[in-house]
Coordinates of C-alpha atoms and ligand atoms in Angstrom, one line a residue:
M794 CA -9.0 -49.3 -13.8
D795 CA -10.1 -49.5 -10.1
T796 CA -8.7 -51.7 -7.5
E797 CA -11.5 -54.2 -7.2
K798 CA -12.0 -57.4 -5.4
S799 CA -11.9 -59.5 -8.5
G800 CA -9.2 -57.9 -10.6
K801 CA -6.0 -56.1 -9.6
D802 CA -4.9 -52.8 -11.0
F803 CA -2.3 -52.9 -13.8
I804 CA 0.6 -52.0 -11.5
R805 CA -0.1 -55.0 -9.2
A806 CA -0.7 -57.1 -12.3
N807 CA 2.7 -56.1 -13.6
I808 CA 4.3 -57.0 -10.3
D809 CA 2.6 -60.4 -10.3
E810 CA 4.0 -60.9 -13.8
D811 CA 7.5 -60.1 -12.7
N812 CA 7.2 -62.3 -9.6
A813 CA 6.0 -65.2 -11.9
S814 CA 8.8 -64.8 -14.3
G815 CA 11.4 -64.4 -11.5
R816 CA 12.6 -61.1 -13.0
F817 CA 13.6 -59.6 -9.6
D818 CA 13.8 -62.9 -7.7
G819 CA 10.3 -62.1 -6.3
A820 CA 11.6 -58.9 -4.6
V821 CA 9.4 -55.8 -4.5
H822 CA 11.3 -52.6 -3.6
T823 CA 9.7 -49.2 -4.3
R824 CA 10.4 -45.7 -3.2
F825 CA 8.7 -42.4 -2.7
P826 CA 10.9 -39.7 -4.2
P827 CA 9.8 -36.2 -3.3
E828 CA 11.7 -33.1 -4.2
P829 CA 12.1 -31.0 -0.9
N830 CA 10.9 -27.8 -2.5
G831 CA 7.4 -27.5 -0.9
F832 CA 4.9 -29.4 1.3
L833 CA 3.3 -32.6 0.2
H834 CA -0.3 -32.5 -1.2
L835 CA -3.0 -34.9 -2.1
G836 CA -1.3 -35.9 -5.3
H837 CA 1.7 -37.0 -3.3
A838 CA -0.6 -38.9 -1.0
K839 CA -1.5 -41.0 -4.0
S840 CA 2.1 -41.8 -4.7
I841 CA 2.8 -42.5 -1.0
V842 CA -0.1 -44.8 -0.6
L843 CA 0.7 -46.6 -3.8
N844 CA 4.5 -47.1 -3.1
F845 CA 4.3 -47.9 0.5
G846 CA 1.1 -49.9 0.0
V847 CA 2.5 -52.1 -2.8
A848 CA 5.7 -52.8 -0.9
K849 CA 3.7 -53.9 2.2
E850 CA 1.3 -56.1 0.2
Y851 CA 4.2 -58.0 -1.4
G852 CA 6.3 -58.2 1.8
G853 CA 8.8 -55.7 0.2
L854 CA 10.3 -52.4 1.2
C855 CA 9.7 -48.8 0.3
N856 CA 12.4 -46.1 0.6
L857 CA 11.9 -42.5 1.3
R858 CA 14.2 -40.6 -1.1
F859 CA 14.6 -36.9 -1.3
D860 CA 15.3 -35.9 -4.8
D861 CA 17.4 -33.0 -3.8
T862 CA 19.3 -32.0 -7.0
N863 CA 18.0 -28.4 -7.2
P864 CA 20.0 -26.4 -4.6
E865 CA 18.2 -23.0 -5.1
K866 CA 14.7 -24.2 -4.5
E867 CA 15.2 -26.8 -1.8
D868 CA 15.3 -26.4 1.9
S869 CA 15.7 -28.6 5.0
S870 CA 12.5 -27.2 6.5
Y871 CA 10.7 -28.9 3.6
V872 CA 12.5 -32.2 4.4
D873 CA 11.2 -32.1 8.0
A874 CA 7.6 -31.3 6.8
I875 CA 7.7 -34.1 4.3
R876 CA 9.0 -36.6 6.8
E877 CA 6.2 -35.7 9.2
D878 CA 3.5 -36.0 6.5
V879 CA 4.7 -39.4 5.1
K880 CA 4.7 -40.7 8.7
W881 CA 1.3 -39.3 9.4
L882 CA -0.1 -41.0 6.3
G883 CA 1.3 -44.3 7.5
G884 CA 4.5 -44.6 5.4
K885 CA 7.3 -46.6 7.2
W886 CA 10.8 -46.4 5.9
D887 CA 12.8 -47.4 9.0
D888 CA 16.3 -46.3 8.3
R889 CA 15.9 -46.2 4.6
E890 CA 15.9 -42.4 4.3
Y891 CA 18.0 -41.5 1.3
Y892 CA 19.0 -38.4 -0.6
A893 CA 20.0 -38.0 -4.2
S894 CA 22.7 -35.8 -2.8
D895 CA 24.2 -38.8 -1.0
Y896 CA 25.0 -40.1 -4.4
F897 CA 26.6 -37.0 -5.8
D898 CA 30.1 -38.6 -5.8
K899 CA 28.8 -41.8 -7.4
L900 CA 26.8 -39.9 -10.0
Y901 CA 29.9 -37.9 -10.8
E902 CA 31.9 -41.0 -11.3
Y903 CA 29.2 -42.4 -13.6
A904 CA 29.4 -39.2 -15.6
E905 CA 33.1 -39.5 -16.1
E906 CA 32.5 -43.1 -17.2
L907 CA 30.0 -42.0 -19.8
I908 CA 32.6 -39.5 -21.1
R909 CA 35.2 -42.2 -21.3
R910 CA 32.8 -44.4 -23.2
G911 CA 32.2 -41.6 -25.7
K912 CA 28.6 -41.2 -24.6
A913 CA 28.7 -37.7 -23.0
Y914 CA 30.3 -34.4 -23.9
V915 CA 30.8 -30.9 -22.6
D916 CA 28.9 -28.4 -24.6
D917 CA 29.7 -24.6 -24.6
L918 CA 26.4 -23.6 -26.2
S919 CA 24.2 -21.3 -24.2
A920 CA 20.9 -22.4 -22.9
D921 CA 19.1 -20.4 -25.6
E922 CA 21.3 -21.9 -28.3
I923 CA 20.7 -25.4 -27.0
R924 CA 17.0 -24.8 -27.3
E925 CA 17.4 -23.5 -30.8
Y926 CA 19.5 -26.5 -31.9
R927 CA 17.0 -28.9 -30.4
G928 CA 14.5 -28.7 -33.2
T929 CA 10.8 -29.3 -32.8
L930 CA 8.4 -32.2 -32.9
T931 CA 8.3 -31.9 -36.7
E932 CA 11.9 -30.9 -37.4
P933 CA 15.1 -32.8 -36.3
G934 CA 17.7 -31.0 -34.2
R935 CA 21.2 -30.1 -35.2
N936 CA 24.4 -31.3 -33.6
S937 CA 26.3 -28.9 -31.4
P938 CA 29.6 -27.8 -32.8
W939 CA 31.2 -29.1 -29.5
R940 CA 29.7 -32.6 -29.9
D941 CA 32.8 -34.2 -31.2
R942 CA 35.3 -33.1 -28.6
S943 CA 37.9 -35.7 -27.6
V944 CA 37.4 -37.8 -24.5
E945 CA 40.5 -36.1 -23.0
E946 CA 39.2 -32.6 -23.6
N947 CA 35.7 -33.5 -22.3
L948 CA 37.2 -35.0 -19.1
D949 CA 39.4 -32.0 -18.6
L950 CA 36.5 -29.5 -19.0
F951 CA 34.1 -31.6 -16.9
R952 CA 36.7 -31.8 -14.0
R953 CA 37.2 -28.0 -14.3
M954 CA 33.4 -27.5 -14.2
K955 CA 33.4 -29.5 -11.0
A956 CA 36.3 -27.5 -9.6
G957 CA 34.3 -24.3 -10.0
E958 CA 36.4 -22.7 -12.7
F959 CA 33.4 -21.6 -14.8
P960 CA 30.4 -19.3 -14.2
D961 CA 26.8 -20.6 -14.0
G962 CA 25.3 -21.6 -17.3
S963 CA 28.6 -21.3 -19.3
R964 CA 28.8 -25.1 -20.0
V965 CA 26.8 -28.2 -19.5
L966 CA 27.5 -31.9 -19.8
R967 CA 25.2 -33.6 -22.3
A968 CA 24.5 -37.2 -23.2
K969 CA 25.5 -38.0 -26.8
I970 CA 22.4 -39.7 -28.1
D971 CA 20.6 -38.6 -31.2
M972 CA 19.7 -35.1 -32.3
A973 CA 17.2 -36.5 -34.8
S974 CA 15.3 -38.7 -32.3
P975 CA 11.6 -38.4 -32.6
N976 CA 11.6 -38.4 -28.8
L977 CA 12.8 -34.8 -27.9
V978 CA 14.0 -36.1 -24.5
M979 CA 16.6 -38.1 -26.4
R980 CA 18.1 -35.2 -28.3
D981 CA 21.4 -35.0 -26.3
P982 CA 19.8 -34.1 -22.9
T983 CA 21.7 -32.2 -20.4
L984 CA 23.1 -34.3 -17.6
Y985 CA 25.0 -31.7 -15.5
R986 CA 24.8 -28.0 -15.1
I987 CA 27.0 -25.5 -13.4
R988 CA 25.4 -23.9 -10.3
N989 CA 27.7 -22.1 -7.9
A990 CA 25.1 -22.4 -5.3
K991 CA 24.9 -23.7 -1.7
H992 CA 23.1 -26.9 -1.2
H993 CA 21.1 -27.6 2.0
R994 CA 23.0 -30.8 2.6
T995 CA 26.3 -30.7 0.7
G996 CA 27.0 -27.0 1.4
E997 CA 29.4 -25.4 -1.1
Q998 CA 31.2 -28.6 -2.0
W999 CA 29.7 -28.8 -5.5
H1000 CA 29.7 -26.4 -8.4
I1001 CA 27.9 -28.7 -10.7
Y1002 CA 24.6 -30.4 -10.1
P1003 CA 23.0 -33.4 -11.9
M1004 CA 19.8 -33.0 -13.8
Y1005 CA 16.7 -34.6 -12.4
D1006 CA 16.5 -37.2 -15.2
Y1007 CA 20.1 -38.3 -14.8
A1008 CA 20.0 -38.4 -11.0
H1009 CA 16.6 -40.0 -10.8
C1010 CA 17.1 -43.2 -12.8
L1011 CA 20.6 -43.8 -11.3
S1012 CA 19.3 -43.3 -7.7
D1013 CA 16.7 -45.9 -8.4
S1014 CA 19.4 -48.2 -9.8
I1015 CA 21.8 -47.6 -6.9
E1016 CA 19.0 -48.4 -4.3
G1017 CA 18.1 -51.6 -6.2
I1018 CA 14.5 -50.4 -6.7
T1019 CA 12.5 -53.1 -8.5
H1020 CA 9.4 -51.1 -9.5
S1021 CA 9.8 -47.5 -10.2
L1022 CA 6.3 -46.1 -10.1
C1023 CA 5.9 -42.6 -11.5
T1024 CA 3.3 -40.4 -13.2
L1025 CA 2.5 -40.4 -16.8
E1026 CA 4.5 -37.4 -17.8
F1027 CA 7.6 -39.5 -17.4
V1028 CA 6.6 -42.0 -20.2
N1029 CA 8.9 -40.3 -22.7
N1030 CA 11.7 -40.1 -20.1
R1031 CA 11.8 -43.8 -19.7
E1032 CA 13.7 -44.2 -23.0
L1033 CA 16.4 -41.9 -21.6
Y1034 CA 16.5 -43.8 -18.3
D1035 CA 17.0 -47.0 -20.2
W1036 CA 19.7 -45.4 -22.3
I1037 CA 21.6 -44.1 -19.3
L1038 CA 21.4 -47.4 -17.4
D1039 CA 22.4 -49.4 -20.5
A1040 CA 25.3 -47.0 -21.4
L1041 CA 26.7 -47.6 -17.9
G1042 CA 25.7 -51.3 -17.8
V1043 CA 24.1 -51.0 -14.4
Y1044 CA 21.1 -52.5 -12.7
H1045 CA 17.6 -51.6 -14.3
P1046 CA 14.4 -51.1 -12.3
R1047 CA 11.1 -51.5 -14.1
Q1048 CA 9.3 -48.2 -14.5
I1049 CA 5.5 -48.2 -14.5
E1050 CA 3.6 -45.0 -15.1
F1051 CA 0.2 -44.2 -13.7
A1052 CA -2.1 -41.2 -14.1
R1053 CA -1.7 -38.2 -11.7
L1054 CA -4.4 -37.5 -9.3
N1055 CA -6.4 -34.4 -10.3
L1056 CA -9.0 -33.0 -8.0
A1057 CA -11.7 -30.5 -9.1
H1058 CA -11.7 -27.1 -7.5
T1059 CA -8.1 -27.8 -6.4
I1060 CA -4.6 -27.0 -7.4
L1061 CA -2.0 -29.8 -7.1
S1062 CA 1.2 -28.2 -8.0
K1063 CA 3.8 -27.2 -5.5
R1064 CA 4.8 -24.2 -7.7
K1065 CA 1.3 -22.8 -7.5
L1066 CA 0.8 -23.7 -3.9
I1067 CA 4.0 -21.8 -3.0
Q1068 CA 2.5 -18.8 -4.8
L1069 CA -0.7 -19.0 -2.7
V1070 CA 1.5 -19.0 0.5
R1071 CA 3.9 -16.3 -0.7
E1072 CA 1.2 -13.9 -1.9
G1073 CA -0.8 -14.4 1.3
H1074 CA -3.9 -15.9 -0.3
V1075 CA -3.8 -18.5 2.5
K1076 CA -2.3 -18.5 6.0
G1077 CA 0.7 -20.8 5.3
W1078 CA 1.2 -24.3 3.9
D1079 CA -1.0 -25.8 6.6
D1080 CA -4.0 -23.5 6.1
P1081 CA -7.0 -25.9 6.3
R1082 CA -8.1 -24.7 2.8
M1083 CA -4.9 -26.0 1.3
P1084 CA -4.8 -29.4 -0.4
T1085 CA -1.6 -30.1 1.5
L1086 CA -1.4 -33.0 3.9
S1087 CA -0.6 -30.6 6.7
G1088 CA -3.6 -28.5 5.7
L1089 CA -5.9 -31.5 5.6
R1090 CA -4.6 -32.7 9.0
R1091 CA -5.3 -29.3 10.5
R1092 CA -8.7 -29.3 9.0
G1093 CA -9.5 -32.5 10.7
A1094 CA -9.1 -35.1 8.0
P1095 CA -7.9 -38.4 9.5
P1096 CA -5.1 -40.2 7.6
E1097 CA -7.3 -43.2 7.2
A1098 CA -9.8 -41.1 5.2
I1099 CA -7.1 -39.9 2.8
R1100 CA -5.8 -43.4 2.3
E1101 CA -9.4 -44.6 1.7
F1102 CA -9.9 -41.7 -0.8
V1103 CA -6.8 -42.5 -2.7
N1104 CA -7.6 -46.2 -2.8
R1105 CA -11.1 -45.5 -4.1
V1106 CA -9.7 -43.4 -6.9
G1107 CA -7.5 -46.3 -7.8
V1108 CA -4.7 -46.3 -10.3
A1109 CA -5.3 -45.7 -13.9
R1110 CA -3.4 -45.2 -17.1
A1111 CA -5.5 -42.2 -18.3
D1112 CA -5.8 -38.8 -16.7
S1113 CA -9.1 -37.9 -15.1
T1114 CA -10.4 -35.4 -12.5
V1115 CA -11.9 -36.5 -9.3
D1116 CA -14.8 -34.7 -7.6
Y1117 CA -14.0 -33.0 -4.4
G1118 CA -17.1 -34.5 -2.9
M1119 CA -15.5 -37.9 -2.9
L1120 CA -12.7 -36.7 -0.6
E1121 CA -15.3 -35.1 1.7
Y1122 CA -17.3 -38.3 1.6
C1123 CA -14.3 -40.3 2.8
I1124 CA -13.5 -37.8 5.6
R1125 CA -17.1 -37.8 6.7
E1126 CA -17.4 -41.6 6.8
K1127 CA -14.3 -41.9 8.9
L1128 CA -15.1 -39.1 11.3
N1129 CA -18.6 -40.5 11.7
E1130 CA -17.1 -43.6 13.3
T1131 CA -14.6 -41.9 15.5
S1132 CA -16.0 -38.5 16.6
P1133 CA -17.9 -37.9 19.9
R1134 CA -21.0 -35.7 19.5
A1135 CA -21.5 -32.4 21.1
M1136 CA -23.6 -29.2 20.7
A1137 CA -22.6 -25.9 19.4
V1138 CA -24.7 -23.0 18.0
L1139 CA -22.9 -21.1 15.2
D1140 CA -25.6 -18.5 14.4
P1141 CA -27.3 -18.0 17.7
V1142 CA -30.7 -16.6 18.5
R1143 CA -32.1 -16.4 22.1
V1144 CA -34.9 -18.6 23.4
V1145 CA -36.6 -17.7 26.6
I1146 CA -38.7 -20.5 28.3
E1147 CA -41.3 -18.5 30.1
N1148 CA -42.6 -21.3 32.4
Y1149 CA -39.1 -22.4 33.4
P1150 CA -37.8 -21.1 36.8
E1151 CA -35.4 -18.1 36.6
D1152 CA -32.4 -19.6 38.5
K1153 CA -32.9 -23.3 37.9
I1154 CA -30.1 -25.2 36.1
E1155 CA -30.7 -28.8 35.3
E1156 CA -27.9 -31.2 34.3
F1157 CA -28.4 -33.7 31.6
D1158 CA -26.0 -36.6 31.3
M1159 CA -25.7 -37.0 27.6
P1160 CA -23.9 -39.8 25.7
Y1161 CA -21.0 -38.7 23.5
H1162 CA -22.3 -41.1 20.8
P1163 CA -25.8 -42.4 20.5
E1164 CA -24.7 -45.9 19.5
K1165 CA -21.3 -46.2 21.1
P1166 CA -21.5 -46.2 24.9
E1167 CA -17.8 -46.7 25.1
F1168 CA -17.5 -43.0 24.1
G1169 CA -18.8 -42.1 27.6
S1170 CA -20.9 -39.1 28.4
R1171 CA -20.8 -35.5 29.6
I1172 CA -23.0 -33.2 31.6
V1173 CA -24.9 -30.6 29.6
P1174 CA -26.6 -27.9 31.7
F1175 CA -30.2 -26.7 30.8
A1176 CA -31.7 -23.4 31.9
R1177 CA -34.4 -20.9 31.2
E1178 CA -32.5 -19.0 28.5
L1179 CA -31.0 -20.9 25.6
Y1180 CA -29.4 -20.3 22.2
I1181 CA -30.6 -22.1 19.1
E1182 CA -29.6 -21.7 15.5
R1183 CA -31.3 -18.7 13.8
D1184 CA -32.1 -21.0 10.9
D1185 CA -34.0 -23.4 13.1
F1186 CA -36.7 -20.8 13.5
R1187 CA -39.0 -19.4 10.8
L1188 CA -41.7 -16.8 11.1
N1189 CA -43.2 -18.1 7.9
P1190 CA -42.2 -21.8 7.7
P1191 CA -42.1 -23.5 4.4
P1192 CA -44.1 -26.8 4.0
K1193 CA -42.7 -29.7 6.0
F1194 CA -40.6 -27.4 8.2
H1195 CA -40.4 -29.5 11.4
R1196 CA -38.4 -27.1 13.4
L1197 CA -39.6 -24.1 15.4
S1198 CA -42.1 -21.5 14.2
P1199 CA -44.9 -19.5 15.8
G1200 CA -47.2 -22.0 17.6
S1201 CA -45.2 -25.1 16.7
E1202 CA -43.4 -27.5 18.9
V1203 CA -39.9 -28.8 18.7
R1204 CA -37.8 -31.2 20.7
L1205 CA -34.5 -29.9 22.2
R1206 CA -32.0 -32.6 21.8
Y1207 CA -31.9 -34.9 24.9
A1208 CA -33.9 -32.3 26.9
Y1209 CA -37.5 -31.0 26.7
I1210 CA -40.1 -30.2 24.1
I1211 CA -40.8 -26.5 23.7
K1212 CA -43.6 -24.6 22.0
C1213 CA -43.2 -21.2 20.5
R1214 CA -45.5 -18.6 22.1
D1215 CA -44.3 -15.3 20.9
V1216 CA -41.5 -13.6 18.9
V1217 CA -39.7 -10.4 19.6
L1218 CA -38.6 -8.6 16.5
D1219 CA -36.4 -5.5 16.1
D1220 CA -37.4 -2.5 13.9
D1221 CA -36.1 -4.2 10.8
G1222 CA -38.1 -7.3 11.4
N1223 CA -35.2 -9.5 12.6
V1224 CA -35.9 -12.0 15.2
V1225 CA -34.3 -10.9 18.5
E1226 CA -35.9 -13.4 20.9
I1227 CA -38.2 -16.4 20.8
R1228 CA -40.6 -16.8 23.7
C1229 CA -41.5 -20.4 24.4
E1230 CA -43.0 -22.6 27.0
Y1231 CA -41.7 -26.1 27.8
D1232 CA -43.6 -29.3 28.6
P1233 CA -42.3 -30.4 32.0
D1234 CA -43.5 -33.9 31.3
S1235 CA -41.3 -34.3 28.3
R1236 CA -37.9 -34.7 30.0
G1237 CA -35.6 -36.6 27.7
G1238 CA -37.8 -35.6 24.7
K1239 CA -40.7 -37.9 25.1
T1240 CA -44.3 -36.8 25.2
S1241 CA -46.6 -38.2 27.9
D1242 CA -49.7 -38.0 25.8
G1243 CA -48.4 -39.7 22.7
R1244 CA -48.5 -36.6 20.5
K1245 CA -46.0 -36.5 17.7
V1246 CA -43.2 -33.9 17.6
K1247 CA -41.1 -34.4 14.5
G1248 CA -38.2 -32.0 14.8
T1249 CA -35.2 -32.2 17.1
I1250 CA -32.8 -29.2 17.3
H1251 CA -29.6 -28.6 19.1
W1252 CA -29.2 -25.9 21.7
T1253 CA -26.9 -24.6 24.4
A1254 CA -27.9 -22.9 27.7
A1255 CA -27.0 -19.2 27.6
K1256 CA -25.8 -19.0 31.2
T1257 CA -23.3 -21.8 30.9
A1258 CA -22.3 -21.7 27.2
K1259 CA -18.7 -20.8 26.3
K1260 CA -17.6 -18.7 23.4
A1261 CA -15.6 -20.2 20.6
E1262 CA -14.2 -19.1 17.2
V1263 CA -15.4 -21.4 14.5
R1264 CA -13.9 -21.4 11.1
L1265 CA -16.0 -22.5 8.3
Y1266 CA -14.1 -23.5 5.2
D1267 CA -15.3 -23.7 1.7
K1268 CA -13.7 -24.6 -1.6
L1269 CA -10.6 -22.5 -2.3
F1270 CA -11.5 -22.1 -5.9
L1271 CA -14.8 -21.2 -7.5
T1272 CA -14.2 -23.1 -10.7
A1273 CA -13.7 -26.8 -11.2
D1274 CA -10.6 -26.1 -13.1
P1275 CA -8.8 -23.3 -11.3
N1276 CA -6.4 -22.9 -14.3
D1277 CA -9.1 -21.9 -16.6
V1278 CA -8.7 -18.2 -16.7
P1279 CA -9.0 -15.3 -19.2
E1280 CA -5.9 -14.2 -21.1
G1281 CA -3.5 -12.2 -18.9
Q1282 CA -4.7 -13.6 -15.6
D1283 CA -3.5 -16.4 -13.5
F1284 CA -5.2 -19.1 -11.4
T1285 CA -5.5 -16.8 -8.4
A1286 CA -8.3 -15.0 -10.3
N1287 CA -10.5 -18.0 -9.5
L1288 CA -9.9 -17.9 -5.8
N1289 CA -13.1 -18.1 -3.8
P1290 CA -13.3 -14.8 -1.8
R1291 CA -15.6 -16.6 0.8
S1292 CA -13.4 -19.7 1.3
L1293 CA -13.2 -18.8 5.0
E1294 CA -16.0 -17.6 7.2
T1295 CA -15.4 -17.0 10.9
R1296 CA -18.1 -17.3 13.4
E1297 CA -18.4 -16.4 17.1
A1298 CA -20.2 -19.5 18.4
W1299 CA -21.7 -20.6 21.7
I1300 CA -20.5 -24.1 22.6
E1301 CA -21.5 -26.4 25.4
P1302 CA -19.1 -26.4 28.4
A1303 CA -17.6 -29.8 27.7
L1304 CA -16.4 -28.6 24.3
A1305 CA -14.4 -25.8 25.9
K1306 CA -12.0 -28.4 27.2
A1307 CA -11.1 -29.8 23.7
K1308 CA -7.4 -30.0 23.0
P1309 CA -5.9 -29.2 19.6
G1310 CA -6.4 -32.2 17.4
D1311 CA -9.7 -33.4 19.1
V1312 CA -12.5 -33.8 16.5
F1313 CA -16.2 -33.6 17.4
Q1314 CA -19.3 -33.9 15.5
F1315 CA -21.3 -30.7 16.3
E1316 CA -24.7 -32.2 16.1
R1317 CA -26.5 -31.4 12.9
L1318 CA -23.6 -29.2 11.7
G1319 CA -20.6 -31.2 10.8
Y1320 CA -17.3 -32.3 12.0
F1321 CA -15.0 -29.8 13.7
R1322 CA -11.4 -30.1 14.9
A1323 CA -9.9 -28.1 17.7
D1324 CA -7.2 -25.9 16.2
E1325 CA -3.7 -25.1 17.5
D1326 CA -4.7 -21.5 17.6
S1327 CA -7.0 -22.3 20.5
A1328 CA -6.4 -20.2 23.6
E1329 CA -7.3 -20.8 27.3
N1330 CA -10.7 -19.1 27.1
K1331 CA -11.2 -19.1 23.4
P1332 CA -11.1 -22.4 21.7
V1333 CA -10.9 -22.4 17.9
F1334 CA -12.6 -25.0 15.8
N1335 CA -12.1 -25.8 12.1
R1336 CA -14.9 -27.3 10.2
A1337 CA -13.6 -30.5 8.5
V1338 CA -16.7 -31.3 6.6
T1339 CA -20.4 -30.7 6.9
L1340 CA -22.9 -33.4 7.4
R1341 CA -25.1 -34.6 4.6
D1342 CA -27.7 -31.9 4.8
T1343 CA -31.1 -33.2 3.9
W1344 CA -32.7 -29.9 4.8
A1345 CA -30.7 -28.1 2.1
K1346 CA -32.0 -30.6 -0.4
L1347 CA -35.6 -30.3 0.8
E1348 CA -35.5 -26.5 0.8
S1349 CA -34.0 -26.4 -2.7
A1350 CA -36.7 -28.8 -3.8
N1351 CA -39.3 -26.4 -2.2
R1352 CA -37.7 -23.5 -4.0
D1353 CA -37.7 -25.4 -7.3
R1354 CA -41.4 -26.2 -6.8
K1355 CA -42.3 -22.6 -6.2
A1356 CA -40.2 -21.4 -9.1
G1357 CA -41.7 -24.1 -11.4
Ligands
LIG2481 P1 4.4 -30.9 -8.2 O1 3.8 -30.8 -9.6 O2 3.4 -30.6 -7.2 O3 5.6 -30.0 -8.0 P2 6.1 -33.1 -8.4 O4 5.8 -34.3 -9.2 O5 7.1 -32.1 -9.0 O6 4.8 -32.4 -8.0 P3 7.7 -34.4 -6.5 O7 8.2 -34.0 -5.2 O8 8.7 -34.6 -7.6 O9 6.6 -33.4 -7.0 O10 6.8 -35.7 -6.4 C1 7.2 -36.8 -5.7 C2 6.4 -38.0 -6.1 O11 5.0 -37.7 -6.1 C3 6.7 -38.3 -7.6 O12 6.8 -39.6 -7.8 C4 5.4 -37.8 -8.3 O13 5.2 -38.5 -9.5 C5 4.3 -38.0 -7.3 N1 3.2 -37.0 -7.5 C6 3.3 -35.7 -7.5 N2 2.1 -35.2 -7.8 C7 1.3 -36.2 -8.0 C8 -0.1 -36.3 -8.4 N3 -0.9 -35.3 -8.6 N4 -0.6 -37.6 -8.5 C9 0.1 -38.7 -8.3 N5 1.4 -38.6 -8.0 C10 2.0 -37.4 -7.8
LIG2482 MG1 8.8 -33.4 -9.7

């Protein structure tokens, strides 16, 4: 269901219901609970926008909680990156930055309490044996031979686990629930495991670590979370969360599950994104091809566009996959509003204007935005030799080609109208130079005799243009579902070998002054963000998105017509 003017999505409807019944005294307190084992991606954006958004709408609060129960995989550098990304996306948590590891003492006390209540036991079975005893969806499990240990023995063993007396994996603490439950999660799940590992916050203090399920529901309870919003795969875990909270008689949040965000041609799994980074398929977590928030930021996507995208997708109860074009649409819409325009030629071919004086340079004062005078203007020099896009010239133009071809006229954006007189080709028939003449009475692009010139192309003067590296990004995966691979291969088999194309471009002088983070519309080409890799004399621009390209459509229509 979409968030529409008329109806609310089911999460907000549930919150309204609770507010009406007074279940949480009208309070709304959510949390965003990342595990600091990787960078945040678009899927997390959905959760961030939802949790922080719902809290704000209802005048409530949203905590940032690091679910750091997995010492081997977590790292404080991830914590820093996550903080930055949540802030960038607009999440505000004030001083409510919490860590599951802050609760390790409390969680331990709760575990002893469960033992004292006869609801947890220390099990000596190995991990393999536990799996074997668990049974299957169609067969019930079997009780562990250690299930009926006395409270005293359990307490003693659990304390010794904590004291570091036992090696990794030799024992676990399990909840004593029901080995025949139809819900596999309820078949005496593990609550604590032995890990003699260093934790990024608690150091070597602990030898046992709580399992995610145990720590998660109790962290929500400890923080007084009212609505615990999570993805659908936790539906079955809800029964366990309820059991744990009931067994301890502590405060219960309400859990509401929603569908994960899936994006075509994209991987949204930290485990797999780590693999792309480690195996060098991309240049780090913030590579602009990555679906990470840091990658999108570097590519030039504004946070407003990501929020808009996530809101448009809405929250649903059933899984679906969103088209990548929708994300690009949102990015384009936002950048269209906010980006100054400028000219860059990415695939240059030389134009010589034969009737324009050799050494003359004219300066055109061009607005940064045709409809927004507040964007100001810049000076663009014009001279006898120019660069235009190779693709804006055709020796044999298709029908309705309004750009340059032998004998035809075209308008140079904000400058003059030129007519193609002659073409210089190399031995292979490639265009090396286009010889033109300009109409001196067409300054600003208007004809004095009322004749029509349909096309307008962008350009840059050869003498004053600056070099730039321009990185054109395409989809990282060739297939809509990157996980769809033949036996024996993994998702990297579907990587797009041409996901990055680097161009040596000629840009107008004003663009050379761009600072990392500045985004421009390169006229007729798309939106480009100045990258952190930019150097003094060599700016680097990343393409965020292309413009809607009517030419591509027209030409493919032409091709189709010819083929048909
Ligand atoms: P991943 O599969 O990428 O490792 P995760 O769920 O393990 O994701 P967490 O750090 O545990 O990553 O996630 C933090 C929060 O973000 C959780 O509440 C989780 O439900 C949510 N989240 C993660 N991926 C998505 C997604 N694709 N769509 C919506 N929410 C997501
Ligand atoms: Mg997770």
